[in-house]
PDB file of C-alpha atoms in Angstrom:
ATOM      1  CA  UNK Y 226     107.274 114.352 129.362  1.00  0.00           C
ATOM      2  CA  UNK Y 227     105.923 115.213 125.872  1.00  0.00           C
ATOM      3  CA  UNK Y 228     105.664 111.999 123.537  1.00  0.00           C
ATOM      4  CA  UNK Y 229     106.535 112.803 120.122  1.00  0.00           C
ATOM      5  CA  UNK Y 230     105.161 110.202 116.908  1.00  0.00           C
ATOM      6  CA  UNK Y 231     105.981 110.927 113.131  1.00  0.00           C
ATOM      7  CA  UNK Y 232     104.125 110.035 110.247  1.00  0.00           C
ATOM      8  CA  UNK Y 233     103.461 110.353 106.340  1.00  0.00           C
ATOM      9  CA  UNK Y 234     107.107 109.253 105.566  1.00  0.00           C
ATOM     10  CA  UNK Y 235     107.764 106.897 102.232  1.00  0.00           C
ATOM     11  CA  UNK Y 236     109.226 105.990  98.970  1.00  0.00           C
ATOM     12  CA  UNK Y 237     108.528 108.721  96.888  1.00  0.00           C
ATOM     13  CA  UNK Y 238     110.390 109.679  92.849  1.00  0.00           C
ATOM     14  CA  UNK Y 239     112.583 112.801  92.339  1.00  0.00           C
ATOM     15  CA  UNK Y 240     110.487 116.200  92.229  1.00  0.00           C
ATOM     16  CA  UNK Y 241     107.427 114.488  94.105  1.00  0.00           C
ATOM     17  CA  UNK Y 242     105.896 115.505  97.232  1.00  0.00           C
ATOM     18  CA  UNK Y 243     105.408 114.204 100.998  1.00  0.00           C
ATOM     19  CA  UNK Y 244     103.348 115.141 103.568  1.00  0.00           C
ATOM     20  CA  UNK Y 245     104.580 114.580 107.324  1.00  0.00           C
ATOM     21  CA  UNK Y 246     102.808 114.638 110.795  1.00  0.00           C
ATOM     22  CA  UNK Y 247     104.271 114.464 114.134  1.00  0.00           C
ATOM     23  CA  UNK Y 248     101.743 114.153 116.969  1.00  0.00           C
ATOM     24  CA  UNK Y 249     102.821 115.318 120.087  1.00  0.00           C
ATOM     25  CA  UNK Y 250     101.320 113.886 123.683  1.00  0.00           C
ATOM     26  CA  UNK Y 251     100.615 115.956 126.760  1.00  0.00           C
ATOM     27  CA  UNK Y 252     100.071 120.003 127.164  1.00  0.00           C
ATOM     28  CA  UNK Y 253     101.839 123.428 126.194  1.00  0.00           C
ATOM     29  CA  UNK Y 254     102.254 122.306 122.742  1.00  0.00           C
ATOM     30  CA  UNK Y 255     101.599 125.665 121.510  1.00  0.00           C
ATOM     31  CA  UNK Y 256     103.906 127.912 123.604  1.00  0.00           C
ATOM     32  CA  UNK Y 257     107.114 125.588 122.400  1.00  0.00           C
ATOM     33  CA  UNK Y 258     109.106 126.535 119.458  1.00  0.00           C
ATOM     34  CA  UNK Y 259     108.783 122.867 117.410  1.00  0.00           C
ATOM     35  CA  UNK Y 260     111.639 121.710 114.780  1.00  0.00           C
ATOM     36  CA  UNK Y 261     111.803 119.399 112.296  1.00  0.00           C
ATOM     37  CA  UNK Y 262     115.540 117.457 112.148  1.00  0.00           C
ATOM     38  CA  UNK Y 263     116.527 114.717 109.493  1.00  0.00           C
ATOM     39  CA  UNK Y 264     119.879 111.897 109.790  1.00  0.00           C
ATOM     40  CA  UNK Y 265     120.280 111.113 106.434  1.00  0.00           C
ATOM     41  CA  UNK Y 266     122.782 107.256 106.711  1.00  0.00           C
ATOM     42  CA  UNK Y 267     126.660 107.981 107.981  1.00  0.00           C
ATOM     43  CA  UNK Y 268     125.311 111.836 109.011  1.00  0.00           C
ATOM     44  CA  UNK Y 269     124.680 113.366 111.779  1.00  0.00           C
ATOM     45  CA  UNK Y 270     121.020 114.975 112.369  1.00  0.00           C
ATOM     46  CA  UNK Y 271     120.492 118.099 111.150  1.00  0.00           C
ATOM     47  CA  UNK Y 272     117.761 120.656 111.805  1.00  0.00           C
ATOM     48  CA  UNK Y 273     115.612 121.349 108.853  1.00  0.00           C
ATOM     49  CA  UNK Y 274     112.933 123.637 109.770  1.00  0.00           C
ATOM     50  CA  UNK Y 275     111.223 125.159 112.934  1.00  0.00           C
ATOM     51  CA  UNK Y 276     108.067 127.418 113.472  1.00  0.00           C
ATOM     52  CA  UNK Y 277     107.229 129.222 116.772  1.00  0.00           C
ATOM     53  CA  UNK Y 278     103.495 129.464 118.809  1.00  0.00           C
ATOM     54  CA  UNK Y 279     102.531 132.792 116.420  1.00  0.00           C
ATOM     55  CA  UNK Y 280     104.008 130.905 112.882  1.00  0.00           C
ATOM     56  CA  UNK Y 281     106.947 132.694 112.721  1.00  0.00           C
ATOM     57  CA  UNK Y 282     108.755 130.257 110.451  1.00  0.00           C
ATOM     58  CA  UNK Y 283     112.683 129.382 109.080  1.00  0.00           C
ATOM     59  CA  UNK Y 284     114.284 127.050 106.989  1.00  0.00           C
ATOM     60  CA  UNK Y 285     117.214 125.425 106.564  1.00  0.00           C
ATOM     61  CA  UNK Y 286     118.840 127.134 103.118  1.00  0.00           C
ATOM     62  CA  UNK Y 287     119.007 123.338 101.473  1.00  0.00           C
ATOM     63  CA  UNK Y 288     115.111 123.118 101.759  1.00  0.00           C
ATOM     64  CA  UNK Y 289     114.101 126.785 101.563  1.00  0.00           C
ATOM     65  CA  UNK Y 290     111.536 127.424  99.058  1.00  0.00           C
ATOM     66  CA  UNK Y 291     110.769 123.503  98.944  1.00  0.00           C
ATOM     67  CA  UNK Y 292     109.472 122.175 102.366  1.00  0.00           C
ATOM     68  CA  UNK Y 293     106.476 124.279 104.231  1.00  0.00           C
ATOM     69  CA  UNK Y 294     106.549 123.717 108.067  1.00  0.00           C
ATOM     70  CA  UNK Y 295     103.074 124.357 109.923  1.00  0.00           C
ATOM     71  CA  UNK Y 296     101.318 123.570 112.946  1.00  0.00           C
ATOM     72  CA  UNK Y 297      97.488 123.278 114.441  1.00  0.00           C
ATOM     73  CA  UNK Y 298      97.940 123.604 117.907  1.00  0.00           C
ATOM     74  CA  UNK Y 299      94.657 122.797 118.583  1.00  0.00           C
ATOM     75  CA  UNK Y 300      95.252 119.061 117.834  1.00  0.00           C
ATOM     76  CA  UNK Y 301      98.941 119.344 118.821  1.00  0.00           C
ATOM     77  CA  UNK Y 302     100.443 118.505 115.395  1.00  0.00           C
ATOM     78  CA  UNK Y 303     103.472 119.517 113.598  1.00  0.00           C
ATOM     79  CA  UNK Y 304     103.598 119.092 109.823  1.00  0.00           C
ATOM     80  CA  UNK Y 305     106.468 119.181 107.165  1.00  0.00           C
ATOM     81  CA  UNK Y 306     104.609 119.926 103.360  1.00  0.00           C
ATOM     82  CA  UNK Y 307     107.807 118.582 101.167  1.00  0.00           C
ATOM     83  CA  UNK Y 308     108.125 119.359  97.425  1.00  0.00           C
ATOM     84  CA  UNK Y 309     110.348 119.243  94.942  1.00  0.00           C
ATOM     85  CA  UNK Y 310     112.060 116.042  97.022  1.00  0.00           C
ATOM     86  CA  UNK Y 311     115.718 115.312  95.785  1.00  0.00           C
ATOM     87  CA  UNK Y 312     117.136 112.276  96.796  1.00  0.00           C
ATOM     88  CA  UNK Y 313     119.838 114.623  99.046  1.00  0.00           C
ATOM     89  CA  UNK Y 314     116.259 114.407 101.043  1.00  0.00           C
ATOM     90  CA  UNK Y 315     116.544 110.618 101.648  1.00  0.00           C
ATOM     91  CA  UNK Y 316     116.841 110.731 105.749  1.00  0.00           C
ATOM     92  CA  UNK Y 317     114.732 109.843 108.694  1.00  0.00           C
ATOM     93  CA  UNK Y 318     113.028 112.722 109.543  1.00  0.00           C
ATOM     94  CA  UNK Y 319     112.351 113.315 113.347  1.00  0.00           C
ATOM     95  CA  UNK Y 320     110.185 116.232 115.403  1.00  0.00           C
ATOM     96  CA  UNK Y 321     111.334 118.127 118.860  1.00  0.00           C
ATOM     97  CA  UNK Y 322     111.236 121.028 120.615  1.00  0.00           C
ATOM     98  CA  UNK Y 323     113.371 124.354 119.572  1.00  0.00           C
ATOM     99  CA  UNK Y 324     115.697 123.682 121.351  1.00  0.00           C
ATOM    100  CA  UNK Y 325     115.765 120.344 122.005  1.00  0.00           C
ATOM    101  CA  UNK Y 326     114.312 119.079 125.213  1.00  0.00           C
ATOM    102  CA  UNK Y 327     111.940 116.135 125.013  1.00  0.00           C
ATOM    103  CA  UNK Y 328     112.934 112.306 124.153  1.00  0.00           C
ATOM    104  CA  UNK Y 329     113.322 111.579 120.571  1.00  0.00           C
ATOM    105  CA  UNK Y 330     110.320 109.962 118.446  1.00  0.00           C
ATOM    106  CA  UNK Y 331     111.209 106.695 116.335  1.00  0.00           C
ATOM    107  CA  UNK Y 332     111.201 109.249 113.327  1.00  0.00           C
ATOM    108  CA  UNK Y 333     109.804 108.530 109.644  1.00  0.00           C
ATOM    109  CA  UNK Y 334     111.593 107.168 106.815  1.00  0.00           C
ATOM    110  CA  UNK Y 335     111.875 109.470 103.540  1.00  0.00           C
ATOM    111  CA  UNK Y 336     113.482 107.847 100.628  1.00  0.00           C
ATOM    112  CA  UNK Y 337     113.934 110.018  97.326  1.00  0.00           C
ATOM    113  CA  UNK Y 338     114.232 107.732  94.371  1.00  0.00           C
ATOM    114  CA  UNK Y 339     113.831 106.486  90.704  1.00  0.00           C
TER     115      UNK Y 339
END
């Protein structure tokens, strides 16, 4: 069982930028499709981004052109480059598997605000 942690998350102003990690425990990291999902409160979670083994990348269309998903799976770590953060953003943002198949981390907290 893979053991998924998120990091980088924070209180940031309208139009600024984040960076997120999510290190993930144990092997084949790199032949797993990985995902990026966010619950913003009183929603369900959403996917927002995922990125295959070879980079092949997509986006969700309400971050498209915003957020940059990468990977290094050398050091088996996900990342989520956010710019251009609304406060629609405002969630707690989570990693996993494409699709899901490995226990939930405790997720990061993103709040977009004046």
């Amino acid at each position: 069982q893979v053991q998924l942690v998120e990091s980088g998350g924070g209180l940031v102003q309208p139009g600024g930028s984040l960076r997120l990690s999510c290190a993930a425990s144990g092997s084949g990291f790199s032949i797993y499709i990985m995902g990026w999902y966010r619950q913003a409160p009183g929603k369900q979670r959403e996917w927002v981004a995922s990125i295959t083994g070879g980079d092949s990348k997509n986006y969700a269309d309400s971050v498209k052109g915003r957020f940059t998903i990468s990977r290094d799976n050398a050091k088996n770590i996900l990342y989520l480059q956010m710019s251009s953060l609304e406060p629609e953003d405002t969630a707690v943002y989570y990693c996993n598997r494409v699709p899901l198949g490995w226990d939930w981390g405790q997720g990061t907290q993103v709040t977009v605000s004046s």
